[in-house]
Short mmCIF file of C-alpha atoms and ligand atoms in Angstrom, two decimals:
data_model
loop_
_atom_site.label_atom_id
_atom_site.label_comp_id
_atom_site.label_asym_id
_atom_site.label_seq_id
_atom_site.Cartn_x
_atom_site.Cartn_y
_atom_site.Cartn_z
CA MET A 223 -18.97 -4.08 5.96
CA MET A 224 -16.17 -4.84 8.63
CA PRO A 225 -16.06 -8.69 9.03
CA SER A 226 -17.06 -9.20 13.18
CA ALA A 227 -14.36 -9.98 15.77
CA VAL A 228 -12.76 -13.67 15.46
CA SER A 229 -14.05 -16.01 18.27
CA ASP A 230 -11.94 -19.24 19.07
CA HIS A 231 -13.09 -22.00 21.22
CA GLU A 232 -10.80 -24.77 22.26
CA THR A 233 -11.48 -28.41 23.78
CA HIS A 234 -8.68 -30.09 23.62
CA THR A 235 -9.36 -33.43 22.05
CA GLY A 236 -6.18 -34.32 21.34
CA HIS A 237 -6.41 -34.91 17.23
CA GLY A 238 -4.83 -31.61 16.39
CA ILE A 239 -7.94 -30.63 14.45
CA THR A 240 -8.78 -27.04 13.89
CA LYS A 241 -12.20 -25.98 12.26
CA PHE A 242 -12.72 -22.63 10.79
CA THR A 243 -16.25 -21.64 10.52
CA ASN A 244 -18.50 -18.78 9.21
CA CYS A 245 -15.70 -17.92 6.37
CA PHE A 246 -15.60 -17.98 2.79
CA LEU A 247 -12.85 -20.38 1.27
CA VAL A 248 -11.34 -19.49 -1.94
CA LYS A 249 -11.93 -22.27 -4.11
CA GLY A 250 -11.30 -21.76 -8.16
CA ASN A 251 -12.83 -18.68 -8.95
CA ASP A 252 -15.56 -18.85 -6.49
CA LEU A 253 -15.77 -17.29 -2.71
CA VAL A 254 -17.93 -20.68 -0.59
CA LYS A 255 -19.63 -20.23 2.63
CA GLU A 256 -17.92 -23.51 4.06
CA ASP A 257 -16.40 -24.73 7.31
CA LEU A 258 -12.69 -25.96 6.93
CA TRP A 259 -11.24 -28.80 8.59
CA ILE A 260 -7.20 -28.86 9.09
CA SER A 261 -4.94 -30.97 11.22
CA SER A 262 -1.86 -30.20 12.94
CA THR A 263 -1.22 -34.05 12.84
CA THR A 264 -1.15 -34.79 9.21
CA GLY A 265 -0.21 -31.09 8.15
CA LYS A 266 -3.36 -31.31 5.64
CA ILE A 267 -6.58 -30.28 4.78
CA LEU A 268 -9.51 -32.47 6.10
CA GLN A 269 -12.56 -34.44 4.32
CA SER A 270 -14.45 -33.14 7.31
CA GLN A 271 -17.55 -35.50 6.89
CA GLU A 272 -14.78 -38.69 7.00
CA VAL A 273 -13.58 -37.14 9.66
CA PHE A 274 -16.68 -36.28 11.69
CA TYR A 275 -19.26 -38.99 10.65
CA GLY A 276 -16.73 -41.72 9.47
CA GLN A 277 -13.91 -41.38 12.63
CA ARG A 278 -16.50 -39.86 15.03
CA VAL A 279 -13.87 -37.03 15.84
CA ALA A 280 -14.58 -33.53 17.03
CA PRO A 281 -12.17 -30.51 16.38
CA ASP A 282 -10.12 -29.64 19.17
CA ARG A 283 -10.34 -25.87 18.38
CA ILE A 284 -13.23 -23.91 16.76
CA ILE A 285 -12.63 -20.57 15.25
CA ASP A 286 -15.36 -17.93 14.19
CA LEU A 287 -14.05 -16.10 11.45
CA GLY A 288 -16.70 -13.67 11.28
CA GLY A 289 -17.08 -13.66 7.65
CA ARG A 290 -13.63 -13.37 6.62
CA ILE A 291 -11.71 -14.97 3.68
CA VAL A 292 -10.04 -17.87 4.20
CA SER A 293 -7.28 -18.76 0.86
CA PRO A 294 -4.50 -21.25 0.46
CA GLY A 295 -1.23 -20.11 1.60
CA LEU A 296 0.39 -17.91 -1.10
CA ILE A 297 2.91 -18.75 -3.10
CA ASP A 298 5.73 -16.40 -4.90
CA VAL A 299 7.90 -17.79 -7.84
CA GLN A 300 10.34 -14.70 -7.99
CA LEU A 301 11.49 -13.60 -4.46
CA ASN A 302 15.53 -12.44 -4.63
CA GLY A 303 15.50 -11.91 -1.04
CA ALA A 304 14.22 -9.73 1.85
CA TYR A 305 14.84 -8.05 5.60
CA GLY A 306 18.36 -7.35 4.16
CA PHE A 307 19.13 -10.93 3.18
CA ASP A 308 19.97 -11.46 -0.30
CA PHE A 309 19.84 -15.10 -1.91
CA SER A 310 22.40 -14.30 -4.73
CA VAL A 311 25.46 -13.41 -2.01
CA ILE A 312 27.38 -15.96 0.20
CA PRO A 313 28.04 -14.04 3.21
CA LYS A 314 31.46 -13.30 4.38
CA GLU A 315 30.94 -15.64 7.13
CA GLY A 316 30.35 -18.34 4.47
CA ALA A 317 27.97 -21.32 3.80
CA SER A 318 26.69 -21.42 7.45
CA ALA A 319 25.91 -18.02 7.69
CA TYR A 320 24.05 -18.11 4.43
CA GLY A 321 21.88 -21.24 5.83
CA LYS A 322 21.00 -19.42 9.06
CA GLY A 323 20.17 -16.44 6.45
CA VAL A 324 17.62 -18.53 4.73
CA LEU A 325 15.74 -19.56 7.87
CA GLN A 326 15.50 -15.93 9.16
CA VAL A 327 14.01 -14.75 5.47
CA ASN A 328 11.84 -18.03 5.65
CA LYS A 329 10.36 -17.26 9.82
CA SER A 330 9.77 -13.48 8.66
CA LEU A 331 8.50 -14.01 5.35
CA ILE A 332 5.48 -16.30 6.28
CA LYS A 333 4.08 -13.54 8.44
CA THR A 334 3.11 -11.97 5.19
CA GLY A 335 0.95 -14.66 4.22
CA VAL A 336 3.39 -16.23 1.64
CA THR A 337 3.44 -20.06 3.12
CA SER A 338 5.56 -21.59 0.42
CA TYR A 339 7.93 -19.96 -2.36
CA LEU A 340 10.80 -20.01 -4.81
CA PRO A 341 14.37 -18.28 -3.48
CA THR A 342 15.53 -16.65 -6.73
CA LEU A 343 19.06 -16.10 -7.80
CA THR A 344 19.94 -13.80 -10.39
CA SER A 345 23.12 -14.39 -12.65
CA GLN A 346 25.83 -15.04 -10.63
CA LYS A 347 29.33 -16.70 -11.01
CA PRO A 348 29.30 -20.52 -10.81
CA GLU A 349 30.93 -20.71 -7.15
CA VAL A 350 27.75 -19.05 -6.03
CA TYR A 351 25.15 -21.38 -7.41
CA HIS A 352 27.41 -24.00 -6.41
CA LYS A 353 27.63 -22.86 -2.73
CA ALA A 354 24.17 -21.15 -2.37
CA LEU A 355 21.75 -24.01 -4.36
CA PRO A 356 21.83 -26.85 -1.80
CA PHE A 357 20.52 -24.58 0.69
CA LEU A 358 17.82 -23.50 -1.41
CA ALA A 359 16.29 -26.85 -2.20
CA PRO A 360 12.83 -27.63 -1.19
CA SER A 361 12.69 -27.89 2.35
CA GLY A 362 8.81 -29.31 3.30
CA ALA A 363 9.95 -32.35 3.94
CA THR A 364 10.08 -32.14 7.96
CA ARG A 365 6.75 -30.34 7.29
CA ASP A 366 7.85 -28.55 10.65
CA PRO A 367 5.70 -24.86 10.69
CA SER A 368 7.98 -23.18 13.04
CA SER A 369 10.79 -23.39 10.13
CA GLY A 370 8.27 -20.34 8.36
CA SER A 371 7.81 -20.42 5.00
CA GLU A 372 8.86 -23.65 2.81
CA SER A 373 11.07 -23.31 -0.20
CA LEU A 374 9.77 -24.95 -2.64
CA GLY A 375 13.23 -24.99 -4.99
CA ALA A 376 15.25 -22.45 -6.46
CA HIS A 377 14.35 -20.64 -9.29
CA ALA A 378 17.88 -19.65 -11.07
CA GLU A 379 16.99 -16.90 -13.35
CA GLY A 380 20.34 -16.78 -15.80
CA PRO A 381 23.17 -16.72 -16.57
CA PHE A 382 21.97 -18.07 -19.63
CA ILE A 383 20.27 -14.86 -20.82
CA SER A 384 20.69 -12.00 -23.27
CA PRO A 385 23.29 -9.71 -22.27
CA THR A 386 20.85 -6.82 -24.21
CA LYS A 387 18.57 -7.86 -22.25
CA ASN A 388 19.83 -8.02 -18.59
CA GLY A 389 18.23 -5.51 -16.95
CA ILE A 390 20.44 -5.78 -13.61
CA HIS A 391 22.22 -9.03 -13.72
CA ASN A 392 25.72 -8.03 -14.04
CA VAL A 393 26.85 -8.70 -18.10
CA SER A 394 30.14 -10.07 -16.97
CA VAL A 395 28.85 -13.41 -15.29
CA LEU A 396 26.38 -14.07 -18.26
CA ARG A 397 26.80 -17.30 -20.39
CA THR A 398 25.50 -16.38 -23.98
CA ALA A 399 26.62 -20.17 -25.68
CA PRO A 400 25.01 -22.90 -23.50
CA ALA A 401 26.81 -25.90 -24.74
CA GLY A 402 24.31 -28.59 -23.78
CA LEU A 403 24.43 -30.48 -20.03
CA PRO A 404 28.04 -30.32 -19.50
CA ASP A 405 27.74 -26.61 -19.60
CA LEU A 406 24.79 -26.48 -17.24
CA GLU A 407 27.06 -28.63 -15.13
CA THR A 408 29.90 -26.35 -15.18
CA CYS A 409 27.65 -23.41 -13.77
CA TYR A 410 25.56 -25.12 -11.56
CA GLY A 411 27.22 -27.65 -10.16
CA ALA A 412 26.95 -31.57 -11.77
CA PHE A 413 25.54 -32.53 -7.96
CA ASN A 414 23.04 -29.32 -8.28
CA LEU A 415 21.71 -30.95 -11.42
CA MET A 416 21.08 -34.22 -10.58
CA ALA A 417 17.34 -35.74 -9.77
CA PRO A 418 15.71 -34.17 -7.20
CA SER A 419 17.29 -30.90 -8.12
CA PRO A 420 17.87 -28.06 -5.60
CA ILE A 421 16.46 -26.05 -8.96
CA LYS A 422 12.84 -25.84 -9.35
CA LEU A 423 12.56 -23.17 -12.30
CA LEU A 424 15.07 -21.60 -14.50
CA THR A 425 14.76 -18.98 -16.65
CA LEU A 426 16.95 -18.62 -20.00
CA ALA A 427 16.90 -16.58 -23.00
CA PRO A 428 16.08 -19.52 -25.87
CA GLU A 429 17.17 -17.53 -28.67
CA LEU A 430 20.57 -18.35 -27.46
CA PRO A 431 22.64 -20.74 -29.45
CA GLY A 432 22.50 -24.04 -27.64
CA ALA A 433 19.59 -22.90 -25.49
CA LEU A 434 17.11 -25.52 -27.32
CA ASN A 435 18.63 -28.74 -26.33
CA CYS A 436 19.41 -27.50 -22.60
CA ILE A 437 15.38 -26.89 -22.32
CA THR A 438 15.37 -30.46 -23.37
CA SER A 439 17.61 -31.56 -20.93
CA LEU A 440 16.67 -29.62 -17.93
CA THR A 441 13.20 -30.40 -18.59
CA ASP A 442 13.78 -34.58 -18.48
CA LEU A 443 15.75 -33.68 -15.30
CA GLY A 444 12.52 -32.23 -13.99
CA ILE A 445 13.16 -28.44 -14.02
CA THR A 446 10.74 -26.00 -15.08
CA VAL A 447 12.42 -23.94 -17.94
CA SER A 448 11.20 -20.11 -17.81
CA ILE A 449 11.73 -17.97 -20.85
CA GLY A 450 13.10 -14.17 -19.90
CA HIS A 451 15.76 -11.49 -20.27
CA SER A 452 15.35 -12.37 -23.93
CA GLU A 453 15.62 -11.03 -27.51
CA ALA A 454 13.54 -13.58 -28.60
CA THR A 455 11.55 -13.17 -31.67
CA TYR A 456 7.42 -15.07 -31.61
CA GLU A 457 8.94 -17.63 -33.50
CA GLU A 458 12.28 -17.89 -31.33
CA ALA A 459 9.70 -18.17 -28.38
CA ARG A 460 7.60 -20.56 -29.93
CA ALA A 461 10.76 -22.98 -30.36
CA GLY A 462 11.39 -22.16 -26.52
CA ILE A 463 7.73 -23.76 -25.81
CA ALA A 464 7.97 -26.74 -28.14
CA ALA A 465 11.31 -27.91 -26.59
CA GLY A 466 9.77 -27.85 -23.25
CA ALA A 467 9.40 -24.30 -21.36
CA LYS A 468 6.02 -23.23 -19.81
CA MET A 469 6.44 -20.15 -18.40
CA ILE A 470 7.37 -16.45 -19.20
CA THR A 471 9.56 -14.78 -16.46
CA HIS A 472 7.97 -11.40 -15.80
CA LEU A 473 5.95 -10.66 -18.65
CA PHE A 474 7.18 -7.24 -20.76
CA ASN A 475 10.06 -6.56 -18.51
CA ALA A 476 13.41 -7.44 -20.06
CA MET A 477 12.19 -8.73 -23.30
CA ARG A 478 10.87 -7.11 -26.49
CA PRO A 479 7.99 -5.24 -26.50
CA LEU A 480 4.96 -5.97 -28.61
CA HIS A 481 5.29 -4.95 -32.37
CA HIS A 482 2.53 -5.50 -34.54
CA ARG A 483 4.52 -7.18 -37.07
CA ASN A 484 6.62 -9.19 -34.70
CA PRO A 485 4.53 -9.87 -31.19
CA GLY A 486 7.69 -11.28 -29.39
CA ILE A 487 7.45 -13.21 -26.43
CA PHE A 488 4.06 -12.33 -25.37
CA GLY A 489 2.80 -13.40 -28.59
CA LEU A 490 2.67 -16.45 -27.03
CA LEU A 491 -0.44 -15.24 -25.28
CA GLY A 492 -1.93 -15.60 -28.44
CA THR A 493 -1.33 -19.01 -29.37
CA ALA A 494 -4.56 -21.23 -29.81
CA SER A 495 -3.74 -24.18 -27.24
CA PRO A 496 -4.13 -24.12 -23.44
CA THR A 497 -2.02 -24.35 -21.06
CA PRO A 498 -1.28 -27.68 -20.05
CA THR A 499 -1.46 -29.49 -16.67
CA SER A 500 0.73 -31.20 -14.68
CA SER A 501 -1.11 -34.49 -16.01
CA PRO A 502 1.57 -37.42 -15.15
CA SER A 503 -0.04 -38.78 -18.51
CA ALA A 504 1.54 -36.18 -21.16
CA SER A 505 4.03 -38.09 -22.57
CA PRO A 506 7.41 -36.33 -23.15
CA THR A 507 6.93 -36.39 -26.97
CA SER A 508 3.94 -34.17 -26.49
CA ARG A 509 6.25 -31.19 -26.12
CA THR A 510 7.51 -31.30 -29.98
CA THR A 511 3.90 -30.74 -31.28
CA ALA A 512 2.06 -27.59 -31.38
CA PRO A 513 3.26 -24.81 -28.74
CA ARG A 514 1.23 -24.13 -25.61
CA LYS A 515 0.06 -21.24 -24.18
CA PRO A 516 2.23 -20.92 -21.07
CA TYR A 517 2.01 -19.21 -17.97
CA PHE A 518 3.34 -15.95 -17.32
CA GLY A 519 4.84 -13.93 -14.11
CA ILE A 520 3.50 -10.47 -13.76
CA ILE A 521 5.02 -7.81 -11.40
CA ALA A 522 2.05 -5.41 -10.06
CA ASP A 523 3.37 -3.06 -8.06
CA GLY A 524 2.70 -0.41 -10.31
CA ILE A 525 6.47 0.42 -11.41
CA HIS A 526 7.15 -2.21 -13.64
CA LEU A 527 3.84 -2.10 -15.66
CA HIS A 528 1.27 -0.05 -16.42
CA PRO A 529 -2.55 -1.31 -14.73
CA THR A 530 -3.69 -1.80 -18.26
CA SER A 531 -0.83 -4.32 -19.67
CA ILE A 532 -1.50 -6.15 -16.95
CA LYS A 533 -5.04 -6.23 -17.70
CA ILE A 534 -4.70 -6.90 -21.22
CA ALA A 535 -2.18 -10.19 -20.14
CA TRP A 536 -4.86 -11.28 -17.82
CA ASN A 537 -7.68 -10.93 -20.38
CA ALA A 538 -5.54 -12.84 -22.80
CA HIS A 539 -4.59 -15.98 -21.36
CA PRO A 540 -6.32 -15.91 -17.28
CA ASP A 541 -5.06 -19.31 -16.60
CA GLY A 542 -1.68 -18.58 -16.76
CA PHE A 543 -1.70 -15.47 -14.79
CA ILE A 544 0.97 -15.86 -12.03
CA LEU A 545 1.78 -12.66 -9.66
CA VAL A 546 5.24 -12.37 -8.64
CA THR A 547 7.15 -10.02 -6.21
CA ASP A 548 10.06 -10.00 -8.00
CA ALA A 549 11.71 -8.23 -4.56
CA MET A 550 14.54 -7.50 -3.74
CA SER A 551 16.48 -8.16 -0.04
CA LEU A 552 15.49 -4.55 0.19
CA VAL A 553 12.19 -5.26 0.84
CA GLY A 554 11.79 -4.38 4.96
CA LEU A 555 14.36 -1.56 4.98
CA PRO A 556 15.02 1.73 5.06
CA ASP A 557 15.43 4.08 1.79
CA GLY A 558 19.55 4.74 1.04
CA THR A 559 21.71 3.25 -1.43
CA TYR A 560 23.05 0.00 -0.39
CA ASP A 561 25.86 -2.38 -2.10
CA TRP A 562 24.47 -5.14 -4.39
CA THR A 563 25.97 -8.47 -6.13
CA ASN A 564 29.24 -7.95 -8.54
CA GLY A 565 30.13 -4.69 -7.09
CA SER A 566 26.65 -2.71 -8.23
CA ARG A 567 24.43 -0.57 -6.14
CA ILE A 568 21.06 -0.35 -5.81
CA ILE A 569 19.28 2.98 -4.60
CA LYS A 570 16.22 2.58 -2.64
CA GLN A 571 13.42 5.70 -2.80
CA GLY A 572 10.25 4.19 -1.25
CA PRO A 573 9.01 1.13 -3.40
CA LEU A 574 10.71 2.29 -6.30
CA LEU A 575 14.44 0.20 -6.57
CA THR A 576 17.06 1.56 -9.46
CA LEU A 577 20.50 0.39 -10.36
CA GLU A 578 23.31 3.00 -9.49
CA GLY A 579 24.26 5.04 -12.29
CA SER A 580 22.51 3.22 -14.78
CA ASN A 581 19.73 5.72 -15.89
CA GLY A 582 17.04 4.41 -14.03
CA LYS A 583 17.25 0.92 -14.58
CA ILE A 584 14.26 -0.77 -12.13
CA ALA A 585 16.34 -3.56 -9.85
CA GLY A 586 13.39 -5.41 -8.90
CA SER A 587 10.65 -4.61 -6.75
CA SER A 588 10.27 -3.78 -3.22
CA ILE A 589 6.82 -4.88 -2.78
CA SER A 590 5.00 -8.03 -0.45
CA LEU A 591 2.52 -10.37 -2.27
CA ILE A 592 -0.58 -9.63 -0.63
CA GLU A 593 -0.11 -5.80 -1.42
CA CYS A 594 0.81 -7.27 -5.47
CA VAL A 595 -2.80 -9.27 -4.98
CA THR A 596 -4.50 -5.71 -3.65
CA ASN A 597 -3.15 -3.96 -6.90
CA PHE A 598 -4.47 -6.17 -9.39
CA LEU A 599 -7.88 -6.58 -7.77
CA ASN A 600 -8.31 -2.59 -8.04
CA TRP A 601 -6.89 -2.07 -11.36
CA SER A 602 -8.21 -5.60 -13.12
CA GLY A 603 -11.93 -5.46 -12.30
CA ALA A 604 -11.18 -9.39 -11.01
CA THR A 605 -13.26 -11.12 -8.08
CA VAL A 606 -11.39 -11.61 -4.84
CA PRO A 607 -10.95 -15.44 -5.80
CA GLU A 608 -9.52 -14.80 -8.85
CA ALA A 609 -6.95 -12.50 -8.02
CA LEU A 610 -5.61 -14.98 -5.24
CA LYS A 611 -6.01 -17.44 -7.56
CA ALA A 612 -2.78 -15.96 -9.55
CA VAL A 613 -0.66 -16.60 -6.16
CA THR A 614 -2.16 -20.06 -5.09
CA ALA A 615 -3.64 -22.46 -7.49
CA THR A 616 -2.01 -21.11 -10.41
CA PRO A 617 1.37 -21.29 -9.22
CA ALA A 618 1.10 -24.49 -7.95
CA ARG A 619 0.13 -26.15 -11.08
CA MET A 620 2.81 -24.31 -13.22
CA LEU A 621 5.32 -26.17 -10.63
CA GLY A 622 3.41 -29.57 -11.12
CA LEU A 623 2.32 -29.55 -7.07
CA GLU A 624 -1.77 -29.06 -8.15
CA GLY A 625 -3.86 -30.44 -5.33
CA VAL A 626 -0.78 -30.25 -2.88
CA LYS A 627 -0.10 -26.33 -2.67
CA GLY A 628 -2.95 -23.78 -3.22
CA SER A 629 -5.50 -25.68 -2.32
CA LEU A 630 -8.19 -26.08 0.17
CA GLU A 631 -9.44 -29.25 -1.35
CA PRO A 632 -9.20 -32.32 1.02
CA GLY A 633 -5.58 -33.80 1.16
CA ALA A 634 -3.54 -30.50 0.08
CA ASP A 635 -1.19 -29.55 2.77
CA ALA A 636 -2.80 -27.12 5.23
CA ASP A 637 -1.27 -23.76 4.40
CA VAL A 638 -4.06 -21.47 5.18
CA VAL A 639 -4.05 -17.72 5.18
CA VAL A 640 -7.32 -15.80 6.72
CA LEU A 641 -7.83 -12.65 5.11
CA GLY A 642 -9.69 -9.61 6.12
CA LEU A 643 -11.12 -7.34 3.18
CA GLU A 644 -10.90 -3.50 3.98
CA GLY A 645 -12.55 -1.01 1.93
CA GLU A 646 -15.50 -3.20 0.35
CA ASP A 647 -17.78 -0.65 -0.33
CA GLY A 648 -15.04 1.94 -1.24
CA PRO A 649 -13.22 2.48 -4.43
CA GLU A 650 -9.97 0.47 -2.97
CA ARG A 651 -10.70 -2.91 -1.68
CA ILE A 652 -7.45 -3.79 0.58
CA LEU A 653 -6.76 -7.59 1.69
CA VAL A 654 -4.98 -7.90 5.04
CA VAL A 655 -3.30 -10.72 6.32
CA GLU A 656 -4.92 -11.78 9.83
CA GLN A 657 -3.60 -15.07 10.49
CA VAL A 658 -1.07 -17.48 8.93
CA TRP A 659 -1.22 -21.07 9.02
CA LYS A 660 1.55 -23.81 8.05
CA PHE A 661 0.77 -27.42 7.91
CA GLY A 662 -2.40 -27.14 10.30
CA LYS A 663 -0.52 -24.97 12.82
CA CYS A 664 -1.15 -21.28 13.64
CA VAL A 665 2.02 -19.39 13.08
CA PHE A 666 1.08 -15.87 12.96
CA GLU A 667 -2.05 -13.76 14.05
CA LYS A 668 -2.15 -9.85 13.14
CA GLY A 669 -1.87 -7.78 16.53
CA LYS A 670 -0.33 -10.50 18.37
CA GLU A 671 2.91 -9.89 16.90
CA LYS A 672 5.92 -8.48 19.10
CA GLU A 673 7.45 -4.80 17.70
CA SER A 674 10.94 -6.66 16.96
CA ASP A 675 9.48 -9.36 15.06
CA GLY A 676 9.39 -6.47 11.84
CA GLY A 677 7.41 -7.35 8.74
CA LEU A 678 7.20 -6.75 5.12
ZN1 LIG B 706 14.61 -10.57 -13.63
#
C-alpha cells in the first residue's frame, strides 16, 4: 500500500523544533509507530515528553509523513569518491582544489541519504596521504547542515596489504613489512597520527611481518583497525583480532576463500564470543584475551558477492553486519573508460567497474548505499529495520559512535532520513529516499530538486 501524501504544518514558535508524526521509527530491530521530535537549534533528537510537558515548548513544524519510515541517517564506511571526484587523487591545481572537491562530494552525497561516512583512500604513495588526510578529518564540529554529508574521519585502505590480494591497488606502492610506528608515520605523516587522527579506520593485512605491533599502536591512537586485502590464515586473522583489530574489510573479496580445513578470515565469524561494544569500561588489556567476533563490511551490489554468500555472513553474525558501497569516483558518471590513480584505467559498464588490462578485475562498485540496503532486503529475508541497522546503528557502534550517530534516541544527532517503501506487496521491495535531515534541518526533499543538482 502506498503511503499517503506528506503534509507540512508550520507555526514558527522560534524554537527550531520539528515533529514528525504518522510515521514508523527504526529502533533496533523494530519499526515503532511513534512521533519524533528534532531540533535545528541543538541539532539533536529531543525527548519529546520533557520538551512539551517540562519546558512547555511546542514544535514549529509538524510533518505528517503519511505512514513513511523514519531512519537514522545512513553511514557508509567505505566510499572511495563520487561524482567524478576521487579521494585518492590530489588535483593538479593542488590542495585547495582537493578541499573544494571533498566539499562538493559532501553536498551531493547527502541527497542519497548518506548523512555521514568515511572517505576512503586506496593504497597510495606517502605524499598523497600527507596532502589528503587533513581534508578528510571529522568535519562535524561546526554542525553546519549546509556542509552536506559529514566525514567521520578517513578510511585508509592500505598500503600495508598483501601484494597477492591487492585487488585494484597498485602493487608498486604497497608496503609489506610495516616496521612499527615510525614506518606508519613515514607513510601517513607523523602529523596525521597524532590524536585526534584524521584517520578513523585503517585496513591492513595482519599476516605481514610487524603488522600485529602496528595494530596495537594504531588502536592506542584511537584508530580502528580492519583486516583486509590479506592472505591471512584463520590463525593469523585471529592474532589480528587479539591484537586489537575490530573489523573485516569487504568480507570475501580480496582474501582467501573459506576452505573447510582452513576457514581463513571468514572463520572469524565462527568464533564464540560476541562483538564488543564501545564500552568505556573495556580495559586495553582485554584485547589480549580471547578473540572476538569482528564487524565486517559487505558489498551488496550483485557483482562482488553472490546473494547467498551475503545471507550466510549475515546469519553467522547479524550484529557485525555492515553494508558498504566501496563506490568509486565514477558513481554517477556515464559508461566509458576513465583514468584512475597510479596510471591505471577503469572501464565502467553500467554498475560494473573493471580494471583495464586485468582480465576483468572488479574495481570497486558504482552503487548507492540505499540500493545496497534494498538489495539486501530482497535477498536475505531481513526486515526493513534489520536491513537499515546495517547502515546505521551497527557502523555507528563499530566506530565508537553509539548513541551519537545511527540512532533515533533522544540526545543523538538529528541526522534523519525519511524513506518510502515501494512494491511492498510485490516480489521486490524498494526503499526510496524522500527526505534527508542533517542536524535537525531539512537538506533534501525528493521532487524539489533542481535538474542541475544531479544525484546518484
Ligand atoms: Zn578494497
